[in-house]
mmCIF file of C-alpha atoms in Angstrom:
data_model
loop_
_atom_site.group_PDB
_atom_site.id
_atom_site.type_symbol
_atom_site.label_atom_id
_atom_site.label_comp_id
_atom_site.label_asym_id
_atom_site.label_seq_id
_atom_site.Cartn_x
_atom_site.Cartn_y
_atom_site.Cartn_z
ATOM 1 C CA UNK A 1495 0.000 0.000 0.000
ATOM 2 C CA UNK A 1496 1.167 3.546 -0.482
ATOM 3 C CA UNK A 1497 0.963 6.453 1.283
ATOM 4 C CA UNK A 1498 -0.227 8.647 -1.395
ATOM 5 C CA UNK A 1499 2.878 10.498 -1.864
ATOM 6 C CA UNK A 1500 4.264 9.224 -4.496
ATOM 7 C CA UNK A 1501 3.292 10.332 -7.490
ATOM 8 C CA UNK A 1502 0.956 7.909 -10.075
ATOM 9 C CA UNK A 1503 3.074 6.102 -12.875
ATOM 10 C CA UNK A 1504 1.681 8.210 -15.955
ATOM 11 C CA UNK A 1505 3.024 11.419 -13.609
ATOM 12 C CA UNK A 1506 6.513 9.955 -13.379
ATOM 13 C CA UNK A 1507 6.741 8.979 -17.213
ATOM 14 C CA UNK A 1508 5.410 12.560 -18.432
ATOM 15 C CA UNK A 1509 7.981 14.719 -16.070
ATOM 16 C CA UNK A 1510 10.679 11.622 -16.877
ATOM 17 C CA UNK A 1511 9.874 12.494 -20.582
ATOM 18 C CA UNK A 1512 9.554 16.423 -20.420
ATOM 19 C CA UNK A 1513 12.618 16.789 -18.927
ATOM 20 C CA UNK A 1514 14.649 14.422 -21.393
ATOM 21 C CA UNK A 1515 12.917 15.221 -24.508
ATOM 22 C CA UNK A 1516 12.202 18.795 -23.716
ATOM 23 C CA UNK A 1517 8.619 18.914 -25.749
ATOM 24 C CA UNK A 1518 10.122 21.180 -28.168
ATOM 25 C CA UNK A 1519 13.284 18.970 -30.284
ATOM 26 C CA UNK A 1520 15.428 21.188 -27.637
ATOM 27 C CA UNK A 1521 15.770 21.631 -23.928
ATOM 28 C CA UNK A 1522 15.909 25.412 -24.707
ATOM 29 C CA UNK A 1523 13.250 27.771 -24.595
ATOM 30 C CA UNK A 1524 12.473 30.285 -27.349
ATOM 31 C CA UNK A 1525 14.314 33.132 -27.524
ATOM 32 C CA UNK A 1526 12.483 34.852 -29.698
ATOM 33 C CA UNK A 1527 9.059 34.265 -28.585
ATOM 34 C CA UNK A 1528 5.237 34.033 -29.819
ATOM 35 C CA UNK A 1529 2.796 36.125 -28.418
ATOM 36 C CA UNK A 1530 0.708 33.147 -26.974
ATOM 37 C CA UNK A 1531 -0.204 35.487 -23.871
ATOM 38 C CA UNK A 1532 -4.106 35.432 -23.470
ATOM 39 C CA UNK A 1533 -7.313 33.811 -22.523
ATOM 40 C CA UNK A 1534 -8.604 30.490 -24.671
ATOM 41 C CA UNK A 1535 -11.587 28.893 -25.182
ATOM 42 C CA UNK A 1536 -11.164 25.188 -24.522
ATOM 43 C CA UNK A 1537 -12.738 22.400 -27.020
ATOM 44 C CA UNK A 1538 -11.653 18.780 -26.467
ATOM 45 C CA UNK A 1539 -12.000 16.286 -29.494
ATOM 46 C CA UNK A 1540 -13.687 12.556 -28.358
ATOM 47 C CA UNK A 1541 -11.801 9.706 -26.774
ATOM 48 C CA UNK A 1542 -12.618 7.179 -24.749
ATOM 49 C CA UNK A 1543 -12.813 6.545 -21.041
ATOM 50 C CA UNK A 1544 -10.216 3.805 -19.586
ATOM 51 C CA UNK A 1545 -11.832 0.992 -18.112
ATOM 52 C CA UNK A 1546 -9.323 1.477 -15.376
ATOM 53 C CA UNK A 1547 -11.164 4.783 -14.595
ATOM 54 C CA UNK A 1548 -14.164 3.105 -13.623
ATOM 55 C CA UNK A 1549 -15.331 4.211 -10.495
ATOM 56 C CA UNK A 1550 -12.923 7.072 -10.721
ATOM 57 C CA UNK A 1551 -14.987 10.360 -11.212
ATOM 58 C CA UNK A 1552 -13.407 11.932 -14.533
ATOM 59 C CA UNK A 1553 -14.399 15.172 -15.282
ATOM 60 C CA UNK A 1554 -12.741 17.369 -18.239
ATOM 61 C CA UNK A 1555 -11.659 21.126 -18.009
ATOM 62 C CA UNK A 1556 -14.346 23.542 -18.392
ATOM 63 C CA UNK A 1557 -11.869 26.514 -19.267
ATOM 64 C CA UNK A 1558 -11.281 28.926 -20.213
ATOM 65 C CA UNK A 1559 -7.367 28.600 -20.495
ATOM 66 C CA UNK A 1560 -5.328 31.736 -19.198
ATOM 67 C CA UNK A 1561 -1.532 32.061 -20.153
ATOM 68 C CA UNK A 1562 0.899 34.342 -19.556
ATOM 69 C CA UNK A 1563 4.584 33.980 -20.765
ATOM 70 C CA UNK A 1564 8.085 35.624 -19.342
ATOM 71 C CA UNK A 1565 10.212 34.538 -21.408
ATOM 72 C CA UNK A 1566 10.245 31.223 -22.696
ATOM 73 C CA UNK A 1567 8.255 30.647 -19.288
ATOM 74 C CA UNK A 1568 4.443 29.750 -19.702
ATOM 75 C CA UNK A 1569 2.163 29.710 -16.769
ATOM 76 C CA UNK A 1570 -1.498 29.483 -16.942
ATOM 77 C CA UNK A 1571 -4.485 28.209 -14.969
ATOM 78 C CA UNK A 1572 -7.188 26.270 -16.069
ATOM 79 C CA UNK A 1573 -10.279 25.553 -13.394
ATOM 80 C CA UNK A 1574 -8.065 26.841 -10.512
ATOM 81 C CA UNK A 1575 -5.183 24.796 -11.442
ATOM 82 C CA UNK A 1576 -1.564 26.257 -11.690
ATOM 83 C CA UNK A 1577 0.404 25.648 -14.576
ATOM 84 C CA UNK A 1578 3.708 25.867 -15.597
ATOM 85 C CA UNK A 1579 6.000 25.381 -18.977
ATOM 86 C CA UNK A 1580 8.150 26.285 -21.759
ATOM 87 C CA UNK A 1581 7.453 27.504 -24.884
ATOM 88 C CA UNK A 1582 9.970 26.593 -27.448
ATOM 89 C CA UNK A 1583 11.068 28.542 -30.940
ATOM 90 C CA UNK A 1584 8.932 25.666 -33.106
ATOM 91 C CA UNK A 1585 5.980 27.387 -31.159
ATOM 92 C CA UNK A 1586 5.814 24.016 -29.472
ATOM 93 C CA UNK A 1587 4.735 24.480 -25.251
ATOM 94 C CA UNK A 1588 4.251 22.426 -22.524
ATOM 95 C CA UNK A 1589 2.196 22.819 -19.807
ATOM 96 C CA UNK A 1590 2.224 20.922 -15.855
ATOM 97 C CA UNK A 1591 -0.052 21.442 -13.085
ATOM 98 C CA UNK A 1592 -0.757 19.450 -10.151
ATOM 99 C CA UNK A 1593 -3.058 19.553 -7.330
ATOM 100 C CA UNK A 1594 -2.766 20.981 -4.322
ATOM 101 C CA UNK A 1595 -2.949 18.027 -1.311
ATOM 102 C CA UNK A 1596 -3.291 14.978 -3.770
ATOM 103 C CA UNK A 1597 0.020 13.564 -3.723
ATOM 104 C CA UNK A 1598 -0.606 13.546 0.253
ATOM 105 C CA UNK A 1599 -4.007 11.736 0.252
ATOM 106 C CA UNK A 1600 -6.280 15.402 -0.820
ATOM 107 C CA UNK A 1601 -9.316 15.258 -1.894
ATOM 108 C CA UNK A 1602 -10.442 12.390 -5.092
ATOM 109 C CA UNK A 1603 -10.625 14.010 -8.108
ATOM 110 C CA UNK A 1604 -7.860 15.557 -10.988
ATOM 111 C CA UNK A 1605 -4.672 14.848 -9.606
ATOM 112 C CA UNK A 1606 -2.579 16.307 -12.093
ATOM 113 C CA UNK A 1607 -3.260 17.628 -15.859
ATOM 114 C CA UNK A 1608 -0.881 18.803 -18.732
ATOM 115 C CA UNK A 1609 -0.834 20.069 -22.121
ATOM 116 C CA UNK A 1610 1.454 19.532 -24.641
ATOM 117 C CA UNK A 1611 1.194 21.102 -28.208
ATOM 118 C CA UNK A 1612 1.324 24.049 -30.696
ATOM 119 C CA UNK A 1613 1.000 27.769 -30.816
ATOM 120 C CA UNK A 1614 -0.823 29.084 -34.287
ATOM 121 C CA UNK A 1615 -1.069 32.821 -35.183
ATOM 122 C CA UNK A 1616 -4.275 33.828 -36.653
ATOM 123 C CA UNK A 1617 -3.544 34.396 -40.269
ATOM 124 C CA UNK A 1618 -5.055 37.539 -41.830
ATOM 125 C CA UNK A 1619 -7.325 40.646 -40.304
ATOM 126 C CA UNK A 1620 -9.412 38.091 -39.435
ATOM 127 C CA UNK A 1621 -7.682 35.292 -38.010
ATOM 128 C CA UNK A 1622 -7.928 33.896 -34.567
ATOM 129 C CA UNK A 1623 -4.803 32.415 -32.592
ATOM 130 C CA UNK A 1624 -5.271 28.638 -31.822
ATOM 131 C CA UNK A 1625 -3.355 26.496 -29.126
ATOM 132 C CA UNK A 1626 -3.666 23.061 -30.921
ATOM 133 C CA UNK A 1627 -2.402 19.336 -28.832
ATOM 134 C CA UNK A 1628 -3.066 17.119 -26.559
ATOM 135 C CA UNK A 1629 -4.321 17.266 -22.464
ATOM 136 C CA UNK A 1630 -3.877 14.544 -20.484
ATOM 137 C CA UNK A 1631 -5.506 14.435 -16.738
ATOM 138 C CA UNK A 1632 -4.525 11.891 -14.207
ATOM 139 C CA UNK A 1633 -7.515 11.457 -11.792
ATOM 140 C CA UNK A 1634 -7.074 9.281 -8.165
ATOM 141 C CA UNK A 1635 -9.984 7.760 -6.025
ATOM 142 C CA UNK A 1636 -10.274 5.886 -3.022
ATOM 143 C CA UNK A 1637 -11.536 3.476 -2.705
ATOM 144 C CA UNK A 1638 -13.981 1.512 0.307
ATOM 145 C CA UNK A 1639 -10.985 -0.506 1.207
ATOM 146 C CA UNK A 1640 -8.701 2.525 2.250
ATOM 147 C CA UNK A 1641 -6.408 1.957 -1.158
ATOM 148 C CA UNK A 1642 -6.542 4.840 -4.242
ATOM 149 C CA UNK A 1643 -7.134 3.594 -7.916
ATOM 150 C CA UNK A 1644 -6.101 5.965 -10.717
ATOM 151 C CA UNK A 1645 -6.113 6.177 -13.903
ATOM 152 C CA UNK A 1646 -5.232 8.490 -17.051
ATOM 153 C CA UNK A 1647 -7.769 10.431 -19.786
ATOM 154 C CA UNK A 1648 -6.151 11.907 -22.963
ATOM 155 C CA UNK A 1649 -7.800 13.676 -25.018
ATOM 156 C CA UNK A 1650 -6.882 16.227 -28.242
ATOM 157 C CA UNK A 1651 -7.952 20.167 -27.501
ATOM 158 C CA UNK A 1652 -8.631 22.963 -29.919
ATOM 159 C CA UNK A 1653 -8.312 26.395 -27.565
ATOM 160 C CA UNK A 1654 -9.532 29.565 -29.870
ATOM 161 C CA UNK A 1655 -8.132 33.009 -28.091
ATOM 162 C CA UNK A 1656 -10.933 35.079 -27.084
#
């Protein structure tokens, strides 16, 4: 049994595989940076449940998605939850939040979400800015004999700037 504190196995193979790959073909940031700042509207594509989430409550993002950018240095929030990332010079981000008290037995729910994709400028007078990629939201619950199932939900987003 654990105590909760370590993190799930899809959290430790996504931060193992930001940090070698670096989500962008580099480990660099951009130095010459998009304007991604903004608000976005959120619109996931369809995918399927896991069976392992069943009787895991799995709810998806609402939105809208809020990022700011120093730098290479993303942060946004999305439903109250902090995240953090790097924007790279492909226009490729990444994007890491977790939950506050879940690694230490907090409430069920979203443990942990991130978003991994690419920045799009609006082309024209008319054009909108699109984040296009892929979220991915680890969700815990415990269970009736004291131990926590988990399970991971990935689905593709489309997030228009408003």
């Amino acid at each position: 049994m654990t105590s909760g504190r370590i993190p799930s196995p899809e959290l430790a193979a996504l931060l193992v595989s930001l940090a070698v790959a670096g989500c962008g073909g580099s480990s660099q940031g951009c130095i010459q940076c998009s304007p991604v700042d903004g608000r976005y509207a959120l619109e996931f594509g369809t995918g399927m449940t896991p069976g392992t989430c069943q009787g895991v409550t799995v709810t998806l993002p609402q939105g809208p998605l809020e990022l700011t950018r120093q730098g290479s240095e993303l942060t946004g929030t999305l439903d109250g939850l902090t995240l953090r990332g790097t924007l790279y010079e492909s226009n490729d981000f990444n994007l890491l939040g977790s939950s506050v008290g879940s690694m230490d037995g907090g409430t069920a729910g979203l443990e942990s979400e991130s978003l991994t994709g690419r920045y799009v400028a609006g082309v024209g007078d008319g054009g909108v800015d699109r984040l296009i990629g892929d979220w991915q939201g680890n969700y815990f619950a415990s269970t009736s004999t004291g131990s926590t199932r988990r399970c991971s939900v990935t689905r593709p987003f489309t997030a228009t700037r408003q």
